[in-house]
mmCIF file with all atom_site columns, C-alpha atoms in Angstrom:
data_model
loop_
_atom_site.group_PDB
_atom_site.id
_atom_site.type_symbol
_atom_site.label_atom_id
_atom_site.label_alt_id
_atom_site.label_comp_id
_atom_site.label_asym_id
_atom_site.label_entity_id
_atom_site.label_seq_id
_atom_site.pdbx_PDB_ins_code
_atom_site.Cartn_x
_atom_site.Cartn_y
_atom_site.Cartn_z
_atom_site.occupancy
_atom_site.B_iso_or_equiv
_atom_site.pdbx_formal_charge
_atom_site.auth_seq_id
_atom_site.auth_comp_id
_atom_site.auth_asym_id
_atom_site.auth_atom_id
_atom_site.pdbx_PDB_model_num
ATOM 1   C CA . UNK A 1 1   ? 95.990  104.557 117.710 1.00 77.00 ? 1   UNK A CA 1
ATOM 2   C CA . UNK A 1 2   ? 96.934  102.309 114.883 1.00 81.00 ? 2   UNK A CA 1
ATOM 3   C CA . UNK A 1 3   ? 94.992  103.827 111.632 1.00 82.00 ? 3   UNK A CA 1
ATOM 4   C CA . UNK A 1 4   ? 94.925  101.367 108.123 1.00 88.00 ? 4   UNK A CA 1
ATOM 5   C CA . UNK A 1 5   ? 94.178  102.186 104.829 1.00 90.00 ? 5   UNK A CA 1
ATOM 6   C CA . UNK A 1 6   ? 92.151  99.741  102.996 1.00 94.00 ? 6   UNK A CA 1
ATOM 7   C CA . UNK A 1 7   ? 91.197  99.742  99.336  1.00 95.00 ? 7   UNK A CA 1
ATOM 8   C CA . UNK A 1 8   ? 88.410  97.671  98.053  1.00 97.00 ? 8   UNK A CA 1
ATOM 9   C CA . UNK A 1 9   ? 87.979  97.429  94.270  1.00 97.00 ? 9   UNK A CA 1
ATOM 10  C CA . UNK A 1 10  ? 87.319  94.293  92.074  1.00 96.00 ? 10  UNK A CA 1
ATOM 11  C CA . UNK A 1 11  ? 89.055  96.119  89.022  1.00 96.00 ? 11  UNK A CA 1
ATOM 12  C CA . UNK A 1 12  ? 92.441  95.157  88.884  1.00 95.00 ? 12  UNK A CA 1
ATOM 13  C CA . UNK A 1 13  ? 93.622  97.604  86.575  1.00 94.00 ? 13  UNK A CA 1
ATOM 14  C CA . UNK A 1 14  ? 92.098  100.581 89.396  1.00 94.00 ? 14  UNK A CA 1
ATOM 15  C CA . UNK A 1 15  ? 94.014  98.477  91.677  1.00 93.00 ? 15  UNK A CA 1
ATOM 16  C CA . UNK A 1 16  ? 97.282  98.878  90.019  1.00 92.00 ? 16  UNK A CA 1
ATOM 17  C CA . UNK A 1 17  ? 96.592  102.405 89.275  1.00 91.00 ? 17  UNK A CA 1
ATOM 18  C CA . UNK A 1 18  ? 95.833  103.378 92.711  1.00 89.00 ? 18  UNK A CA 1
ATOM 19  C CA . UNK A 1 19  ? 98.829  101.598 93.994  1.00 88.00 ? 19  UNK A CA 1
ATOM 20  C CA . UNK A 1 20  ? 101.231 103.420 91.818  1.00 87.00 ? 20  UNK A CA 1
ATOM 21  C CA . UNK A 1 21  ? 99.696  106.702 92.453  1.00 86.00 ? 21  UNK A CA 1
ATOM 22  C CA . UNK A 1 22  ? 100.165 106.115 96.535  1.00 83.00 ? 22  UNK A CA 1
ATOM 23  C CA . UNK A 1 23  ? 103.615 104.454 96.361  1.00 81.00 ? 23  UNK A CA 1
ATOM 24  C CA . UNK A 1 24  ? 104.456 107.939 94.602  1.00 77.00 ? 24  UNK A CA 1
ATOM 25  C CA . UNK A 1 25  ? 102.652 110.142 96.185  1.00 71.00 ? 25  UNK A CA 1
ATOM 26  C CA . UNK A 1 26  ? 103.281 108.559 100.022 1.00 73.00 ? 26  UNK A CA 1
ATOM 27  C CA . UNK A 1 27  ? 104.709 106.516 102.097 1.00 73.00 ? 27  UNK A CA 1
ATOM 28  C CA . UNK A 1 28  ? 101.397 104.865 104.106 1.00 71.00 ? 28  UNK A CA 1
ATOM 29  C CA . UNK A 1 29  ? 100.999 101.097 102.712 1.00 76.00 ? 29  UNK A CA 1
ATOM 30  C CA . UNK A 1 30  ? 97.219  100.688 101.744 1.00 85.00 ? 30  UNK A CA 1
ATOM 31  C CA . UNK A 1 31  ? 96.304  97.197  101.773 1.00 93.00 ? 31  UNK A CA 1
ATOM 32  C CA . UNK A 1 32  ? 93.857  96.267  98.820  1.00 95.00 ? 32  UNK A CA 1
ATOM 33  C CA . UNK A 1 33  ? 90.876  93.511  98.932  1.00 97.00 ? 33  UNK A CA 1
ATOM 34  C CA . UNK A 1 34  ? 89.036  92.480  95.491  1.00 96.00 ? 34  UNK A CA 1
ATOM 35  C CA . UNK A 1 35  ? 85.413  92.064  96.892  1.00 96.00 ? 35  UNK A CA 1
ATOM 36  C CA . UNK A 1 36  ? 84.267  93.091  100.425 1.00 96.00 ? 36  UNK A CA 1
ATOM 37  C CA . UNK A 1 37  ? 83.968  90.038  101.930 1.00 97.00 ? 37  UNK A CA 1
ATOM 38  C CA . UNK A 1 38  ? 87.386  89.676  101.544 1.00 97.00 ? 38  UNK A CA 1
ATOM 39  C CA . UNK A 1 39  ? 88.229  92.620  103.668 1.00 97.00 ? 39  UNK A CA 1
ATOM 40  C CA . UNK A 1 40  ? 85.298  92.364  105.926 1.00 97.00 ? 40  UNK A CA 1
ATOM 41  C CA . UNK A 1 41  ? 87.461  88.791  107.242 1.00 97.00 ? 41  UNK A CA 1
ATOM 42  C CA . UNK A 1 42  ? 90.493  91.128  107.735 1.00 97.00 ? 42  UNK A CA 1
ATOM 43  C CA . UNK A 1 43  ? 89.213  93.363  109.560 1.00 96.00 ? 43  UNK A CA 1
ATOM 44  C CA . UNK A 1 44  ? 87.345  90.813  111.560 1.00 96.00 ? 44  UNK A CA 1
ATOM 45  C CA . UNK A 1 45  ? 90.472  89.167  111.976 1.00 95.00 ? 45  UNK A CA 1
ATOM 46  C CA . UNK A 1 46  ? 92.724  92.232  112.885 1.00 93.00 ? 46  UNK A CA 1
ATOM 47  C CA . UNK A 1 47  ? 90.537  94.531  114.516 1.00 89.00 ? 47  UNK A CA 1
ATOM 48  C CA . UNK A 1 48  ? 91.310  96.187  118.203 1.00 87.00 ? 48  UNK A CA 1
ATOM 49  C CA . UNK A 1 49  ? 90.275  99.085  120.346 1.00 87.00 ? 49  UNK A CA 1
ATOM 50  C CA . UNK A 1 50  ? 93.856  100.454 118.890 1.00 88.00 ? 50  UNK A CA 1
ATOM 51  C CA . UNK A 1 51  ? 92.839  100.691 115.504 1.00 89.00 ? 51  UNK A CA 1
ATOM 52  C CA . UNK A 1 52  ? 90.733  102.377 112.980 1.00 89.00 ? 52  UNK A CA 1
ATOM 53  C CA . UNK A 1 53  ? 90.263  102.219 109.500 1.00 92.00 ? 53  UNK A CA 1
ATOM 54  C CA . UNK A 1 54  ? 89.925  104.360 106.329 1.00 92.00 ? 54  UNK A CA 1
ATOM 55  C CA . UNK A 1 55  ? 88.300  102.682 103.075 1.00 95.00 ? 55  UNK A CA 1
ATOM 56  C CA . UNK A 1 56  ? 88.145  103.133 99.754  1.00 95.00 ? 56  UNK A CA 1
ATOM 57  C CA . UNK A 1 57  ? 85.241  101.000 98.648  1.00 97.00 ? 57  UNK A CA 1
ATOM 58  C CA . UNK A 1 58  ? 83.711  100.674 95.583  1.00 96.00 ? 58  UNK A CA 1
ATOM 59  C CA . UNK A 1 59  ? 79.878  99.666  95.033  1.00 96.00 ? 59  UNK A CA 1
ATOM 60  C CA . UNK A 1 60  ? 79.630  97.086  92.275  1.00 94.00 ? 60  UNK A CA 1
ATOM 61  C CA . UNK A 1 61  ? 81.888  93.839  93.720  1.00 95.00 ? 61  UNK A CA 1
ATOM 62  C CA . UNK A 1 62  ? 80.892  90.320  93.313  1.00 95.00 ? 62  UNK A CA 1
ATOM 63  C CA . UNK A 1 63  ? 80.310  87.966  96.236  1.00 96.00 ? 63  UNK A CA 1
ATOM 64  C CA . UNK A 1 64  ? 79.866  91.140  98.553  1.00 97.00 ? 64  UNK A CA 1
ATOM 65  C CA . UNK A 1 65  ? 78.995  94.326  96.974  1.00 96.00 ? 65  UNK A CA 1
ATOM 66  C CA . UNK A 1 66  ? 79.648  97.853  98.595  1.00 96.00 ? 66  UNK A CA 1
ATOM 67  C CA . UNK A 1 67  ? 76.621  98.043  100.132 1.00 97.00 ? 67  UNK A CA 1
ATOM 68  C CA . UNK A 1 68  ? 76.298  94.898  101.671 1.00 98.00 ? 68  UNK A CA 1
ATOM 69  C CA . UNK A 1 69  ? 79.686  95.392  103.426 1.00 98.00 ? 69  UNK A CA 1
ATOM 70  C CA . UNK A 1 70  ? 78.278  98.900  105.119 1.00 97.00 ? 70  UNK A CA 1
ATOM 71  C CA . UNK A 1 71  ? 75.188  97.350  106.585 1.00 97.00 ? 71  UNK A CA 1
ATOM 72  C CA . UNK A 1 72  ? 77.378  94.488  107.741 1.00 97.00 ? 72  UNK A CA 1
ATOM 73  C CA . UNK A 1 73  ? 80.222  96.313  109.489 1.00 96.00 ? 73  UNK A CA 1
ATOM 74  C CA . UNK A 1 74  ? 76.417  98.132  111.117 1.00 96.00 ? 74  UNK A CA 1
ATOM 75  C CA . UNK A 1 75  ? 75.375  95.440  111.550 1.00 96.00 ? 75  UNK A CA 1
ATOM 76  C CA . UNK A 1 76  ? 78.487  94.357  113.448 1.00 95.00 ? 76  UNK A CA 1
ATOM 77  C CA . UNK A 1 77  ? 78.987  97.713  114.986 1.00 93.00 ? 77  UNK A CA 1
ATOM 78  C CA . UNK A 1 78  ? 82.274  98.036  113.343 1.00 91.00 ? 78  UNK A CA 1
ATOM 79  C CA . UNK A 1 79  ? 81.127  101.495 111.762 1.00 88.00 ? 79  UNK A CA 1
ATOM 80  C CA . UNK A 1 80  ? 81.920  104.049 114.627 1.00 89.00 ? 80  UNK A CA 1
ATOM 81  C CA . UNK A 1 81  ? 85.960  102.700 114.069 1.00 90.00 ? 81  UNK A CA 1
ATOM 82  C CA . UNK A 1 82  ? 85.316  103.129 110.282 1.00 94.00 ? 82  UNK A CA 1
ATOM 83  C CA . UNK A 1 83  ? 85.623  105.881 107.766 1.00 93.00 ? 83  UNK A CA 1
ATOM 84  C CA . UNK A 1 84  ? 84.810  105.448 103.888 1.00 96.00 ? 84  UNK A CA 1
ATOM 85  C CA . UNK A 1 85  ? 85.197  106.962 100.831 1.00 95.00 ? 85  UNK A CA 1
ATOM 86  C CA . UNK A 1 86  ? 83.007  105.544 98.285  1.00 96.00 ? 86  UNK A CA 1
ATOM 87  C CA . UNK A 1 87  ? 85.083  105.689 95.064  1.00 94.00 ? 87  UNK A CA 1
ATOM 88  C CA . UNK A 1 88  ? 83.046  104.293 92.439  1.00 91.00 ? 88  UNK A CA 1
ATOM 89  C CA . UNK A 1 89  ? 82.552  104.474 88.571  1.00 89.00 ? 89  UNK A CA 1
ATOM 90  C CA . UNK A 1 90  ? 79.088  104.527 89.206  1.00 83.00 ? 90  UNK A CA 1
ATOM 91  C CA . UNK A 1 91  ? 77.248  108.000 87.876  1.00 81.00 ? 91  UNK A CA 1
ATOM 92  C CA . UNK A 1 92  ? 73.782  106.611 89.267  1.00 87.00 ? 92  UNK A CA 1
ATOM 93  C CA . UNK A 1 93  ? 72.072  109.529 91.779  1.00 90.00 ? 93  UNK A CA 1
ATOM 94  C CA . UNK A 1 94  ? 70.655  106.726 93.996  1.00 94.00 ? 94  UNK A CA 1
ATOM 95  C CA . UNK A 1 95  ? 73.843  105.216 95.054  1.00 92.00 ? 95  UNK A CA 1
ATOM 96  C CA . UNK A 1 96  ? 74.976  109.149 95.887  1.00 93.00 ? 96  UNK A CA 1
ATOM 97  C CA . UNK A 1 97  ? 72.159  109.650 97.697  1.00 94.00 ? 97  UNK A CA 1
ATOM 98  C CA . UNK A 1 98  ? 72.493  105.792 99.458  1.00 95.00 ? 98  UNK A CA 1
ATOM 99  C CA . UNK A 1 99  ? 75.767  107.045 100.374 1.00 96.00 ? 99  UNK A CA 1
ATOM 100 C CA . UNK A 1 100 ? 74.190  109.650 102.805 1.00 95.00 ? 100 UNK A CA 1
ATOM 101 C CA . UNK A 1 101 ? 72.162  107.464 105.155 1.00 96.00 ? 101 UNK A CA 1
ATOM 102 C CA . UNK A 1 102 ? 75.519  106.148 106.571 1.00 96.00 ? 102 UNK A CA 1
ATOM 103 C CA . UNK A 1 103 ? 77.283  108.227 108.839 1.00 94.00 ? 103 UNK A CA 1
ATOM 104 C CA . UNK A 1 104 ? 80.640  107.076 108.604 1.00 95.00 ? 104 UNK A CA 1
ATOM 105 C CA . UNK A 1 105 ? 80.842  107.479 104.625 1.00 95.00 ? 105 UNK A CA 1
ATOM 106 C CA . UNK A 1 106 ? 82.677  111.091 104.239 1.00 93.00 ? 106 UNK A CA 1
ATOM 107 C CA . UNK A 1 107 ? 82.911  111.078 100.761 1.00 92.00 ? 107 UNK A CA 1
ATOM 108 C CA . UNK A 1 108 ? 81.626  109.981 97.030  1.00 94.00 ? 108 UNK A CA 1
ATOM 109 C CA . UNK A 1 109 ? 83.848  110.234 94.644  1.00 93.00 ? 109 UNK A CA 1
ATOM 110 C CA . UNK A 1 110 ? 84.436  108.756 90.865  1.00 92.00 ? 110 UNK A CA 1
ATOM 111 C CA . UNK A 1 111 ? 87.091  105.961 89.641  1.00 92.00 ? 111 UNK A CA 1
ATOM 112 C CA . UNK A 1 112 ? 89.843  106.989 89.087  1.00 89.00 ? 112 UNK A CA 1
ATOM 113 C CA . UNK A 1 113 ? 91.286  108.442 91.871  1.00 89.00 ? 113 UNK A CA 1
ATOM 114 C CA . UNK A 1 114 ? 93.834  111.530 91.570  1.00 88.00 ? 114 UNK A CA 1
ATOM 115 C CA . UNK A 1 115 ? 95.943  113.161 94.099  1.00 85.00 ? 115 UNK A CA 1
ATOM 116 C CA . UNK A 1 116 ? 93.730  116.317 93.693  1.00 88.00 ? 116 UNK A CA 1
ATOM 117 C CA . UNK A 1 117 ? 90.724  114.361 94.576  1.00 88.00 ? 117 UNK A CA 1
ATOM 118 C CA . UNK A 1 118 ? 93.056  113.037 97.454  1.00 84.00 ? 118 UNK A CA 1
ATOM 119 C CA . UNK A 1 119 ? 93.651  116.337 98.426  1.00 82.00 ? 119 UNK A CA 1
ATOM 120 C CA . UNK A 1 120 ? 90.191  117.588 99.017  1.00 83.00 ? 120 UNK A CA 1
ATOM 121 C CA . UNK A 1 121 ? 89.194  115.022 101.546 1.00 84.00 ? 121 UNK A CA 1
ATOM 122 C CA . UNK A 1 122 ? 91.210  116.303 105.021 1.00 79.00 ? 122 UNK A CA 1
ATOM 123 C CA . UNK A 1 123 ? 90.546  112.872 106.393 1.00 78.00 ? 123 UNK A CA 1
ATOM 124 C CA . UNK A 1 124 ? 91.866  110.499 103.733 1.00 79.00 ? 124 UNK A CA 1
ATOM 125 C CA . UNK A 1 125 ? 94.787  112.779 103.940 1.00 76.00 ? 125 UNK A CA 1
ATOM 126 C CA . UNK A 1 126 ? 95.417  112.514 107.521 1.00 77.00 ? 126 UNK A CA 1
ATOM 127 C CA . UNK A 1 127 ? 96.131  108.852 106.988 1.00 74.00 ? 127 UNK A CA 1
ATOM 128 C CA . UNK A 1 128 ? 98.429  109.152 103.656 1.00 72.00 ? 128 UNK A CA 1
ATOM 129 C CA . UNK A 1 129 ? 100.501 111.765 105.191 1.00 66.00 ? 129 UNK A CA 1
ATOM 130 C CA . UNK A 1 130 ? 101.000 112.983 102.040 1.00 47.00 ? 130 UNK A CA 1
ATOM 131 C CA . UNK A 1 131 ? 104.523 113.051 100.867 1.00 39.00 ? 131 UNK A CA 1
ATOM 132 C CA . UNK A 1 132 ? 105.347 116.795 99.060  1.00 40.00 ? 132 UNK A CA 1
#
């Protein structure tokens, strides 16, 4: 099984942060997507029986927000091969609350993230193989 680590943030500055803290804190190579239909087309494009995925997807994106993309990898029944961590700046109770009628989202977290935040989610860690 070939697992991928996928971050999906339009924030550049998040995306430089996060990418510093995981070349630091790991050796796994976490491929990063400004806007979800961006990645949805990857994954589209390189998905197999082989491989799952692990996101980190924020909600607020232009062109396809967070949302969208989770009904649409539903929709496309990519969801049972996909794992997500919503990490968000977002403080709004709905979208927490959104986050628990899909199945496949394990956690909700806020922007930024931190390598204790990594650390309490067993399954984010499983594909960082955290360096010590």
């Amino acid at each position: 099984m070939t697992h991928r680590l996928l971050q999906i943030d339009d924030d550049p500055v998040i995306l430089f942060l996060h990418n510093k803290l995981f070349s630091k804190y790991t050796n796994s190579k976490i491929e990063q997507f400004k806007n979800g239909k961006l990645a949805l087309d990857h994954i589209l494009e390189n998905n197999g029986p082989d491989i799952s995925y692990m996101l980190l997807l924020d909600i607020n994106m232009p062109v396809m927000n967070g949302w969208e993309f989770m009904d649409e990898i539903s929709n496309l029944g990519l969801d049972k091969s996909i794992s997500v961590v919503i990490l968000t700046s977002s403080a709004d109770y709905a979208d927490l609350d959104k986050s628990k009628s899909y199945d496949n989202i394990v956690h909700f977290i806020q922007k930024p993230l931190t390598r204790e935040k990594i650390e309490k989610i067993p399954l984010l860690l499983e594909y960082l193989n955290l360096q010590e």
